[in-house]
C-alpha cells in the first residue's frame, strides 16, 4: 500500500484533466424551511444514525485539504440547524492559511442572528444567504412558512460581525421576477453581492419546475436597461459568471446551468450528509466515503476518492421540460447547494 507521503502528493485531477479544488459539504439534509422549488412539503429526512459524525466530516475534509482542496463550503439542508455546526466551522477554520484558502457557508439566514459572531470567530469571512424575495408575503409563500424579518435580522448581524454577504436568489417566473431589479438595487445600497440562479431539476416537488423556470439571459437583458453592468474578471471557483454594477462594489453573479453550461471548468465535488461523495450535481453516481472511513480509515478514503475522480462525469445534462421527471431523484439539500 502507498505510504501517506505518497498519498499527499496525489493531487485531485479528474479523468477530464480538471483539478478539484473545492469541496461542498452538506452537514444536514434537514431544514426549517420548505422552499417550493427545492423541497416537497412532506419530506423524509435521513435517520440521524446515517449521518456522518462531526469527527468523520472533519477527517474527510482534512484529507481533501491535504490533497489540494483550497475552498470548503458548509451547506445543507440548513447547516445552522445542526447543533455541532459551529464546532465544525471552528475546526475547519483552523486550516485556513495552512492549505485552505477559505471556509464559507450557505444559509437560509433564519438562525444567522444567533450564530454570525461565532462564525466570524471561527474564521468564516464570507457567507451566502438565500433570499428569493424581500416581500413578507411572497417570502412566506416561496418558503411555505418563513419569516422574512428573521432573515433580514440575520443578514444585519452577519454584516455587523464583519462577514461579507452574497445574496442568492433563485429566479422564479411569475413569483419573484419583478423583484429582481429591486433586489439588485437593495444589494447595492447594502454593499452585498447578488447571485441569480436558474431553477434546477433536482428531486421531486409538488410543482412542475417548467412553470417557474426563468432563463437568466432574459433577466439579464431586462436588468441591463436599468443598470450599467460591466464585465468582471472575478473568479469564485464556482459556476457563476460575474458582472459589476458600474460605480459600485456590488457584483452580480449568474448561475445558469440550463442556458449556459459551465461544466468544462468544474472544480468541485460534494460530500452528502450520509457520506456519499457526489462528483456531479446532475448525476446519481457517488462513492461511499462513510463506509470507507468506518471500514478502512483514511487510507480507504484516499482510494475511494481516487475511484470517484476517475468517474467524474464530463457534464450534466439538465433540461427543464414540462411533465418530465427531475434529472436526478435526489434533492439539492442532500448534496448541498
Ligand atoms: N438552506 C440553505 C439555503 O437555502 O441557502 C443552504 C442549502 S440550499 C440547497 C443552497 C442553495 O440552493 C440556495 O441558494 C437555494 O436557493 C438553492 N436551491 C435549492 N434547490 C434548488 C433548485 N432545485 N434549483 C436551483 N437552486 C436551488
Ligand atoms: Fe431549505 Fe435551503 Fe432548500 Fe430552502 S433552499 S428548503 S432553505 S435547503
mmCIF file of C-alpha atoms and ligand atoms in Angstrom:
data_model
loop_
_atom_site.group_PDB
_atom_site.id
_atom_site.type_symbol
_atom_site.label_atom_id
_atom_site.label_comp_id
_atom_site.label_asym_id
_atom_site.label_seq_id
_atom_site.Cartn_x
_atom_site.Cartn_y
_atom_site.Cartn_z
ATOM 1 C CA UNK A 1 0.000 0.000 0.000
ATOM 2 C CA UNK A 2 1.213 3.569 -0.747
ATOM 3 C CA UNK A 3 2.718 5.404 2.194
ATOM 4 C CA UNK A 4 0.950 8.565 3.394
ATOM 5 C CA UNK A 5 3.642 10.893 1.982
ATOM 6 C CA UNK A 6 2.953 9.479 -1.481
ATOM 7 C CA UNK A 7 -0.785 9.894 -0.935
ATOM 8 C CA UNK A 8 -0.258 13.560 -0.003
ATOM 9 C CA UNK A 9 1.307 14.037 -3.418
ATOM 10 C CA UNK A 10 -1.692 12.519 -5.143
ATOM 11 C CA UNK A 11 -3.420 15.687 -6.249
ATOM 12 C CA UNK A 12 -7.043 15.720 -7.219
ATOM 13 C CA UNK A 13 -7.239 15.614 -11.017
ATOM 14 C CA UNK A 14 -10.295 14.058 -12.611
ATOM 15 C CA UNK A 15 -10.488 11.927 -15.749
ATOM 16 C CA UNK A 16 -11.072 15.041 -17.867
ATOM 17 C CA UNK A 17 -7.979 16.858 -16.580
ATOM 18 C CA UNK A 18 -9.862 19.183 -14.225
ATOM 19 C CA UNK A 19 -8.223 19.973 -10.878
ATOM 20 C CA UNK A 20 -10.601 19.628 -7.933
ATOM 21 C CA UNK A 21 -10.057 22.495 -5.508
ATOM 22 C CA UNK A 22 -13.490 22.988 -3.992
ATOM 23 C CA UNK A 23 -15.408 20.725 -1.610
ATOM 24 C CA UNK A 24 -19.012 21.341 -0.637
ATOM 25 C CA UNK A 25 -20.270 19.573 2.448
ATOM 26 C CA UNK A 26 -23.947 19.091 3.226
ATOM 27 C CA UNK A 27 -23.859 18.853 7.030
ATOM 28 C CA UNK A 28 -27.566 18.015 7.271
ATOM 29 C CA UNK A 29 -30.380 17.328 4.830
ATOM 30 C CA UNK A 30 -32.881 18.837 7.296
ATOM 31 C CA UNK A 31 -34.228 22.333 7.013
ATOM 32 C CA UNK A 32 -36.546 24.676 8.892
ATOM 33 C CA UNK A 33 -37.995 25.987 5.595
ATOM 34 C CA UNK A 34 -39.602 24.214 2.654
ATOM 35 C CA UNK A 35 -38.802 26.331 -0.412
ATOM 36 C CA UNK A 36 -41.173 25.201 -3.136
ATOM 37 C CA UNK A 37 -38.532 24.798 -5.850
ATOM 38 C CA UNK A 38 -36.211 22.866 -3.501
ATOM 39 C CA UNK A 39 -38.280 20.502 -1.355
ATOM 40 C CA UNK A 40 -41.654 18.833 -1.163
ATOM 41 C CA UNK A 41 -43.870 19.918 1.738
ATOM 42 C CA UNK A 42 -43.602 16.476 3.336
ATOM 43 C CA UNK A 43 -40.000 15.334 3.272
ATOM 44 C CA UNK A 44 -38.443 12.173 4.645
ATOM 45 C CA UNK A 45 -35.063 13.013 6.107
ATOM 46 C CA UNK A 46 -32.205 10.636 6.765
ATOM 47 C CA UNK A 47 -32.181 8.951 10.186
ATOM 48 C CA UNK A 48 -29.563 10.614 12.395
ATOM 49 C CA UNK A 49 -27.676 7.316 12.684
ATOM 50 C CA UNK A 50 -26.855 7.551 8.957
ATOM 51 C CA UNK A 51 -25.236 10.961 9.165
ATOM 52 C CA UNK A 52 -21.507 11.432 9.261
ATOM 53 C CA UNK A 53 -20.330 12.481 12.717
ATOM 54 C CA UNK A 54 -18.525 15.790 13.154
ATOM 55 C CA UNK A 55 -15.268 13.869 13.573
ATOM 56 C CA UNK A 56 -15.833 11.929 10.336
ATOM 57 C CA UNK A 57 -16.665 15.084 8.366
ATOM 58 C CA UNK A 58 -13.589 16.841 9.731
ATOM 59 C CA UNK A 59 -11.255 13.927 8.977
ATOM 60 C CA UNK A 60 -12.551 13.588 5.416
ATOM 61 C CA UNK A 61 -12.365 17.353 4.850
ATOM 62 C CA UNK A 62 -8.804 17.445 6.191
ATOM 63 C CA UNK A 63 -7.877 14.658 3.801
ATOM 64 C CA UNK A 64 -9.234 16.711 0.901
ATOM 65 C CA UNK A 65 -7.245 19.730 2.081
ATOM 66 C CA UNK A 66 -4.053 17.673 2.208
ATOM 67 C CA UNK A 67 -4.730 16.586 -1.348
ATOM 68 C CA UNK A 68 -5.248 20.101 -2.697
ATOM 69 C CA UNK A 69 -8.737 21.375 -1.906
ATOM 70 C CA UNK A 70 -8.491 25.146 -1.278
ATOM 71 C CA UNK A 71 -12.063 26.049 -0.504
ATOM 72 C CA UNK A 72 -14.777 24.391 1.586
ATOM 73 C CA UNK A 73 -18.421 25.412 1.735
ATOM 74 C CA UNK A 74 -20.665 24.148 4.530
ATOM 75 C CA UNK A 75 -24.232 23.870 3.364
ATOM 76 C CA UNK A 76 -27.274 21.611 3.533
ATOM 77 C CA UNK A 77 -30.293 21.473 4.091
ATOM 78 C CA UNK A 78 -29.920 24.292 6.522
ATOM 79 C CA UNK A 79 -26.439 23.990 8.048
ATOM 80 C CA UNK A 80 -27.302 26.079 11.119
ATOM 81 C CA UNK A 81 -29.945 23.583 12.283
ATOM 82 C CA UNK A 82 -27.148 21.097 13.007
ATOM 83 C CA UNK A 83 -26.067 21.567 16.627
ATOM 84 C CA UNK A 84 -22.344 20.955 16.177
ATOM 85 C CA UNK A 85 -22.083 23.100 13.037
ATOM 86 C CA UNK A 86 -20.153 25.909 14.724
ATOM 87 C CA UNK A 87 -17.732 23.407 16.255
ATOM 88 C CA UNK A 88 -17.117 22.010 12.762
ATOM 89 C CA UNK A 89 -16.607 25.527 11.374
ATOM 90 C CA UNK A 90 -14.093 26.202 14.166
ATOM 91 C CA UNK A 91 -12.159 23.030 13.434
ATOM 92 C CA UNK A 92 -12.001 23.620 9.691
ATOM 93 C CA UNK A 93 -11.393 27.328 10.247
ATOM 94 C CA UNK A 94 -8.075 26.407 11.885
ATOM 95 C CA UNK A 95 -6.934 25.094 8.484
ATOM 96 C CA UNK A 96 -7.409 28.452 6.775
ATOM 97 C CA UNK A 97 -3.996 29.757 5.778
ATOM 98 C CA UNK A 98 -2.376 26.341 6.012
ATOM 99 C CA UNK A 99 -3.576 24.841 2.757
ATOM 100 C CA UNK A 100 -7.153 26.038 2.828
ATOM 101 C CA UNK A 101 -7.880 29.499 1.373
ATOM 102 C CA UNK A 102 -11.321 29.837 2.846
ATOM 103 C CA UNK A 103 -14.250 28.256 4.566
ATOM 104 C CA UNK A 104 -17.681 29.552 3.660
ATOM 105 C CA UNK A 105 -21.303 28.839 4.408
ATOM 106 C CA UNK A 106 -24.600 28.892 2.540
ATOM 107 C CA UNK A 107 -27.568 29.504 4.810
ATOM 108 C CA UNK A 108 -31.220 30.485 4.657
ATOM 109 C CA UNK A 109 -30.431 33.032 7.366
ATOM 110 C CA UNK A 110 -33.203 32.111 9.813
ATOM 111 C CA UNK A 111 -30.713 31.366 12.617
ATOM 112 C CA UNK A 112 -27.926 33.632 11.481
ATOM 113 C CA UNK A 113 -28.593 36.349 14.059
ATOM 114 C CA UNK A 114 -27.629 33.842 16.782
ATOM 115 C CA UNK A 115 -24.531 32.493 15.034
ATOM 116 C CA UNK A 116 -22.964 35.285 12.974
ATOM 117 C CA UNK A 117 -20.418 36.289 15.646
ATOM 118 C CA UNK A 118 -19.361 32.695 16.259
ATOM 119 C CA UNK A 119 -18.950 32.095 12.522
ATOM 120 C CA UNK A 120 -16.719 35.145 12.212
ATOM 121 C CA UNK A 121 -14.670 33.982 15.215
ATOM 122 C CA UNK A 122 -14.354 30.547 13.601
ATOM 123 C CA UNK A 123 -12.610 32.118 10.602
ATOM 124 C CA UNK A 124 -15.522 32.438 8.172
ATOM 125 C CA UNK A 125 -15.202 35.669 6.191
ATOM 126 C CA UNK A 126 -17.912 35.380 3.526
ATOM 127 C CA UNK A 127 -21.323 33.758 3.522
ATOM 128 C CA UNK A 128 -24.144 33.232 1.038
ATOM 129 C CA UNK A 129 -27.651 33.923 2.274
ATOM 130 C CA UNK A 130 -30.637 32.747 0.251
ATOM 131 C CA UNK A 131 -33.270 35.406 -0.164
ATOM 132 C CA UNK A 132 -35.719 34.891 -3.007
ATOM 133 C CA UNK A 133 -37.989 37.770 -2.029
ATOM 134 C CA UNK A 134 -37.954 40.766 0.312
ATOM 135 C CA UNK A 135 -41.733 40.932 0.325
ATOM 136 C CA UNK A 136 -43.004 39.220 3.524
ATOM 137 C CA UNK A 137 -45.966 37.513 1.825
ATOM 138 C CA UNK A 138 -44.034 36.299 -1.224
ATOM 139 C CA UNK A 139 -41.200 35.131 1.030
ATOM 140 C CA UNK A 140 -43.673 33.191 3.183
ATOM 141 C CA UNK A 141 -45.280 31.701 0.066
ATOM 142 C CA UNK A 142 -41.990 30.559 -1.507
ATOM 143 C CA UNK A 143 -40.592 29.120 1.743
ATOM 144 C CA UNK A 144 -44.046 27.859 2.814
ATOM 145 C CA UNK A 145 -43.769 29.445 6.299
ATOM 146 C CA UNK A 146 -40.587 31.533 6.544
ATOM 147 C CA UNK A 147 -40.482 34.897 8.308
ATOM 148 C CA UNK A 148 -38.549 37.486 6.365
ATOM 149 C CA UNK A 149 -37.754 39.569 9.487
ATOM 150 C CA UNK A 150 -35.611 36.788 10.913
ATOM 151 C CA UNK A 151 -33.590 36.508 7.723
ATOM 152 C CA UNK A 152 -33.103 40.273 7.449
ATOM 153 C CA UNK A 153 -32.008 40.350 11.109
ATOM 154 C CA UNK A 154 -29.575 37.531 10.324
ATOM 155 C CA UNK A 155 -28.124 39.423 7.377
ATOM 156 C CA UNK A 156 -27.743 42.554 9.532
ATOM 157 C CA UNK A 157 -25.989 40.510 12.248
ATOM 158 C CA UNK A 158 -23.643 38.999 9.676
ATOM 159 C CA UNK A 159 -22.750 42.450 8.383
ATOM 160 C CA UNK A 160 -22.178 43.702 11.932
ATOM 161 C CA UNK A 161 -19.893 40.723 12.587
ATOM 162 C CA UNK A 162 -17.788 41.700 9.581
ATOM 163 C CA UNK A 163 -18.925 38.913 7.248
ATOM 164 C CA UNK A 164 -19.240 39.725 3.550
ATOM 165 C CA UNK A 165 -22.714 38.694 2.418
ATOM 166 C CA UNK A 166 -23.695 37.434 -1.001
ATOM 167 C CA UNK A 167 -27.418 37.078 -1.606
ATOM 168 C CA UNK A 168 -28.565 34.004 -3.545
ATOM 169 C CA UNK A 169 -31.850 34.444 -5.391
ATOM 170 C CA UNK A 170 -33.475 31.735 -7.492
ATOM 171 C CA UNK A 171 -35.243 33.443 -10.395
ATOM 172 C CA UNK A 172 -38.857 32.238 -10.442
ATOM 173 C CA UNK A 173 -41.238 33.096 -13.241
ATOM 174 C CA UNK A 174 -44.402 34.790 -12.006
ATOM 175 C CA UNK A 175 -43.198 34.726 -8.396
ATOM 176 C CA UNK A 176 -40.210 36.992 -7.872
ATOM 177 C CA UNK A 177 -39.288 38.167 -11.356
ATOM 178 C CA UNK A 178 -40.458 41.721 -10.659
ATOM 179 C CA UNK A 179 -38.326 41.790 -7.519
ATOM 180 C CA UNK A 180 -35.005 41.075 -9.218
ATOM 181 C CA UNK A 181 -34.177 44.687 -10.158
ATOM 182 C CA UNK A 182 -35.241 46.000 -6.705
ATOM 183 C CA UNK A 183 -33.160 43.224 -5.105
ATOM 184 C CA UNK A 184 -30.097 44.366 -7.036
ATOM 185 C CA UNK A 185 -30.765 47.984 -6.015
ATOM 186 C CA UNK A 186 -31.034 46.896 -2.379
ATOM 187 C CA UNK A 187 -27.868 44.801 -2.651
ATOM 188 C CA UNK A 188 -26.002 47.851 -3.980
ATOM 189 C CA UNK A 189 -27.336 50.018 -1.137
ATOM 190 C CA UNK A 190 -26.356 47.410 1.483
ATOM 191 C CA UNK A 191 -22.977 46.564 -0.051
ATOM 192 C CA UNK A 192 -23.865 42.940 -0.809
ATOM 193 C CA UNK A 193 -23.208 40.898 -3.941
ATOM 194 C CA UNK A 194 -26.182 39.215 -5.600
ATOM 195 C CA UNK A 195 -26.195 35.896 -7.441
ATOM 196 C CA UNK A 196 -29.168 34.860 -9.533
ATOM 197 C CA UNK A 197 -29.772 31.139 -10.042
ATOM 198 C CA UNK A 198 -31.837 29.198 -12.574
ATOM 199 C CA UNK A 199 -34.107 26.588 -11.002
ATOM 200 C CA UNK A 200 -32.627 23.105 -11.481
ATOM 201 C CA UNK A 201 -34.479 19.789 -11.893
ATOM 202 C CA UNK A 202 -33.332 18.072 -8.679
ATOM 203 C CA UNK A 203 -35.712 15.955 -6.614
ATOM 204 C CA UNK A 204 -39.496 15.642 -6.742
ATOM 205 C CA UNK A 205 -41.587 18.636 -5.674
ATOM 206 C CA UNK A 206 -45.303 19.393 -5.914
ATOM 207 C CA UNK A 207 -44.924 21.940 -8.730
ATOM 208 C CA UNK A 208 -43.742 21.482 -12.297
ATOM 209 C CA UNK A 209 -40.440 23.398 -12.362
ATOM 210 C CA UNK A 210 -41.082 24.259 -16.019
ATOM 211 C CA UNK A 211 -43.867 26.607 -14.837
ATOM 212 C CA UNK A 212 -41.399 28.650 -12.787
ATOM 213 C CA UNK A 213 -38.317 28.430 -14.969
ATOM 214 C CA UNK A 214 -36.963 31.860 -15.861
ATOM 215 C CA UNK A 215 -33.971 31.865 -18.243
ATOM 216 C CA UNK A 216 -31.287 34.206 -16.919
ATOM 217 C CA UNK A 217 -30.350 35.664 -20.342
ATOM 218 C CA UNK A 218 -33.878 37.125 -20.358
ATOM 219 C CA UNK A 219 -33.438 38.501 -16.848
ATOM 220 C CA UNK A 220 -30.055 39.997 -17.728
ATOM 221 C CA UNK A 221 -31.464 41.762 -20.779
ATOM 222 C CA UNK A 222 -34.089 43.408 -18.554
ATOM 223 C CA UNK A 223 -31.523 44.364 -15.904
ATOM 224 C CA UNK A 224 -29.287 45.973 -18.487
ATOM 225 C CA UNK A 225 -31.990 48.518 -19.265
ATOM 226 C CA UNK A 226 -31.904 49.712 -15.645
ATOM 227 C CA UNK A 227 -28.266 49.150 -14.577
ATOM 228 C CA UNK A 228 -24.882 49.785 -16.135
ATOM 229 C CA UNK A 229 -23.406 46.259 -15.886
ATOM 230 C CA UNK A 230 -19.788 45.724 -16.820
ATOM 231 C CA UNK A 231 -17.738 42.549 -17.190
ATOM 232 C CA UNK A 232 -15.860 41.428 -14.083
ATOM 233 C CA UNK A 233 -12.887 39.119 -14.134
ATOM 234 C CA UNK A 234 -13.684 37.776 -10.651
ATOM 235 C CA UNK A 235 -13.356 34.001 -10.437
ATOM 236 C CA UNK A 236 -15.086 32.416 -7.457
ATOM 237 C CA UNK A 237 -14.152 28.812 -8.082
ATOM 238 C CA UNK A 238 -17.802 28.283 -8.904
ATOM 239 C CA UNK A 239 -20.081 28.228 -11.924
ATOM 240 C CA UNK A 240 -21.180 31.863 -11.692
ATOM 241 C CA UNK A 241 -20.382 34.410 -14.375
ATOM 242 C CA UNK A 242 -19.867 37.851 -12.859
ATOM 243 C CA UNK A 243 -20.759 41.395 -13.809
ATOM 244 C CA UNK A 244 -20.206 44.515 -11.753
ATOM 245 C CA UNK A 245 -22.741 47.261 -11.209
ATOM 246 C CA UNK A 246 -20.732 50.237 -12.531
ATOM 247 C CA UNK A 247 -19.551 52.668 -9.889
ATOM 248 C CA UNK A 248 -20.318 50.263 -7.006
ATOM 249 C CA UNK A 249 -18.633 47.384 -5.218
ATOM 250 C CA UNK A 250 -21.570 45.068 -5.963
ATOM 251 C CA UNK A 251 -21.102 42.065 -8.208
ATOM 252 C CA UNK A 252 -23.965 40.395 -9.994
ATOM 253 C CA UNK A 253 -23.415 36.649 -10.404
ATOM 254 C CA UNK A 254 -25.353 34.479 -12.840
ATOM 255 C CA UNK A 255 -25.631 30.732 -12.309
ATOM 256 C CA UNK A 256 -27.348 29.452 -15.403
ATOM 257 C CA UNK A 257 -26.834 25.690 -15.711
ATOM 258 C CA UNK A 258 -29.806 25.382 -18.050
ATOM 259 C CA UNK A 259 -28.998 28.139 -20.533
ATOM 260 C CA UNK A 260 -25.203 28.103 -20.413
ATOM 261 C CA UNK A 261 -23.237 25.024 -19.456
ATOM 262 C CA UNK A 262 -20.206 25.650 -17.227
ATOM 263 C CA UNK A 263 -19.022 22.063 -16.719
ATOM 264 C CA UNK A 264 -15.715 22.471 -18.593
ATOM 265 C CA UNK A 265 -14.309 24.472 -15.687
ATOM 266 C CA UNK A 266 -15.912 22.431 -12.899
ATOM 267 C CA UNK A 267 -13.547 22.265 -9.923
ATOM 268 C CA UNK A 268 -15.790 20.799 -7.253
ATOM 269 C CA UNK A 269 -17.134 17.675 -5.618
ATOM 270 C CA UNK A 270 -19.832 17.320 -2.967
ATOM 271 C CA UNK A 271 -19.980 15.311 0.236
ATOM 272 C CA UNK A 272 -23.534 14.408 1.192
ATOM 273 C CA UNK A 273 -24.954 14.267 4.695
ATOM 274 C CA UNK A 274 -24.598 10.476 4.762
ATOM 275 C CA UNK A 275 -21.042 10.443 3.449
ATOM 276 C CA UNK A 276 -21.544 9.879 -0.262
ATOM 277 C CA UNK A 277 -19.096 11.717 -2.493
ATOM 278 C CA UNK A 278 -21.012 13.082 -5.474
ATOM 279 C CA UNK A 279 -18.899 14.051 -8.433
ATOM 280 C CA UNK A 280 -21.678 15.920 -10.248
ATOM 281 C CA UNK A 281 -24.912 17.560 -9.091
ATOM 282 C CA UNK A 282 -26.652 16.322 -12.222
ATOM 283 C CA UNK A 283 -25.819 12.603 -11.940
ATOM 284 C CA UNK A 284 -26.773 9.855 -9.499
ATOM 285 C CA UNK A 285 -23.339 8.279 -9.229
ATOM 286 C CA UNK A 286 -21.494 8.508 -5.898
ATOM 287 C CA UNK A 287 -18.758 6.816 -3.896
ATOM 288 C CA UNK A 288 -19.369 5.847 -0.266
ATOM 289 C CA UNK A 289 -16.833 7.620 1.955
ATOM 290 C CA UNK A 290 -18.763 6.750 5.118
ATOM 291 C CA UNK A 291 -18.237 3.045 4.503
ATOM 292 C CA UNK A 292 -14.623 3.747 3.553
ATOM 293 C CA UNK A 293 -13.745 5.680 6.708
ATOM 294 C CA UNK A 294 -15.615 3.284 9.008
ATOM 295 C CA UNK A 295 -14.187 0.119 7.488
ATOM 296 C CA UNK A 296 -10.719 1.132 6.292
ATOM 297 C CA UNK A 297 -9.839 4.519 7.774
ATOM 298 C CA UNK A 298 -8.185 7.326 5.825
ATOM 299 C CA UNK A 299 -6.238 5.020 3.505
ATOM 300 C CA UNK A 300 -9.572 3.629 2.284
ATOM 301 C CA UNK A 301 -10.927 7.178 1.966
ATOM 302 C CA UNK A 302 -7.989 8.050 -0.301
ATOM 303 C CA UNK A 303 -8.637 5.065 -2.532
ATOM 304 C CA UNK A 304 -12.350 5.860 -2.704
ATOM 305 C CA UNK A 305 -11.547 9.480 -3.660
ATOM 306 C CA UNK A 306 -9.326 8.197 -6.477
ATOM 307 C CA UNK A 307 -12.154 5.985 -7.723
ATOM 308 C CA UNK A 308 -14.531 8.943 -7.600
ATOM 309 C CA UNK A 309 -12.166 11.190 -9.572
ATOM 310 C CA UNK A 310 -11.982 8.631 -12.343
ATOM 311 C CA UNK A 311 -15.765 8.582 -12.540
ATOM 312 C CA UNK A 312 -16.478 12.334 -12.510
ATOM 313 C CA UNK A 313 -18.767 12.931 -15.496
ATOM 314 C CA UNK A 314 -17.768 15.407 -18.158
ATOM 315 C CA UNK A 315 -21.003 17.393 -17.834
ATOM 316 C CA UNK A 316 -24.564 17.460 -16.597
ATOM 317 C CA UNK A 317 -27.497 17.288 -18.978
ATOM 318 C CA UNK A 318 -30.069 19.402 -17.171
ATOM 319 C CA UNK A 319 -33.217 20.098 -19.060
ATOM 320 C CA UNK A 320 -36.459 21.642 -17.881
ATOM 321 C CA UNK A 321 -39.292 20.042 -19.801
ATOM 322 C CA UNK A 322 -42.923 20.208 -18.763
ATOM 323 C CA UNK A 323 -44.083 16.936 -17.256
ATOM 324 C CA UNK A 324 -40.581 15.395 -17.225
ATOM 325 C CA UNK A 325 -39.173 13.678 -14.121
ATOM 326 C CA UNK A 326 -36.293 15.508 -12.371
ATOM 327 C CA UNK A 327 -32.813 14.843 -13.802
ATOM 328 C CA UNK A 328 -31.926 13.153 -10.512
ATOM 329 C CA UNK A 329 -34.219 11.966 -7.705
ATOM 330 C CA UNK A 330 -32.001 13.496 -5.021
ATOM 331 C CA UNK A 331 -32.919 16.949 -3.722
ATOM 332 C CA UNK A 332 -30.278 19.693 -3.671
ATOM 333 C CA UNK A 333 -30.458 19.638 0.150
ATOM 334 C CA UNK A 334 -28.873 16.154 0.300
ATOM 335 C CA UNK A 335 -25.771 17.030 -1.688
ATOM 336 C CA UNK A 336 -25.645 20.688 -0.731
ATOM 337 C CA UNK A 337 -26.393 23.618 -2.988
HETATM 338 N N1 LIG B 1 -30.597 26.054 3.204
HETATM 339 C C1 LIG B 1 -29.525 26.839 2.720
HETATM 340 C C2 LIG B 1 -30.005 27.904 1.792
HETATM 341 O O1 LIG B 1 -31.162 27.867 1.374
HETATM 342 O O2 LIG B 1 -29.198 28.778 1.477
HETATM 343 C C3 LIG B 1 -28.436 26.021 2.053
HETATM 344 C C4 LIG B 1 -28.853 24.896 1.167
HETATM 345 S S1 LIG B 1 -29.750 25.346 -0.299
HETATM 346 C C5 LIG B 1 -29.972 23.755 -1.043
HETATM 347 C C6 LIG B 1 -28.459 26.134 -1.248
HETATM 348 C C7 LIG B 1 -28.911 26.933 -2.432
HETATM 349 O O3 LIG B 1 -29.514 26.072 -3.356
HETATM 350 C C8 LIG B 1 -29.927 28.015 -2.103
HETATM 351 O O4 LIG B 1 -29.490 29.236 -2.634
HETATM 352 C C9 LIG B 1 -31.174 27.550 -2.804
HETATM 353 O O5 LIG B 1 -31.957 28.618 -3.245
HETATM 354 C C10 LIG B 1 -30.614 26.739 -3.940
HETATM 355 N N2 LIG B 1 -31.519 25.711 -4.470
HETATM 356 C C11 LIG B 1 -32.185 24.748 -3.809
HETATM 357 N N3 LIG B 1 -32.862 23.950 -4.663
HETATM 358 C C12 LIG B 1 -32.618 24.433 -5.884
HETATM 359 C C13 LIG B 1 -33.026 24.033 -7.202
HETATM 360 N N4 LIG B 1 -33.814 22.989 -7.404
HETATM 361 N N5 LIG B 1 -32.567 24.767 -8.242
HETATM 362 C C14 LIG B 1 -31.749 25.832 -8.063
HETATM 363 N N6 LIG B 1 -31.328 26.238 -6.859
HETATM 364 C C15 LIG B 1 -31.752 25.546 -5.785
HETATM 365 FE FE1 LIG B 2 -34.179 24.754 2.973
HETATM 366 FE FE2 LIG B 2 -32.335 25.996 1.542
HETATM 367 FE FE3 LIG B 2 -33.928 24.142 0.404
HETATM 368 FE FE4 LIG B 2 -34.984 26.449 1.140
HETATM 369 S S1 LIG B 2 -33.406 26.154 -0.410
HETATM 370 S S2 LIG B 2 -35.830 24.421 1.571
HETATM 371 S S3 LIG B 2 -33.832 26.954 2.917
HETATM 372 S S4 LIG B 2 -32.428 23.783 1.973
#
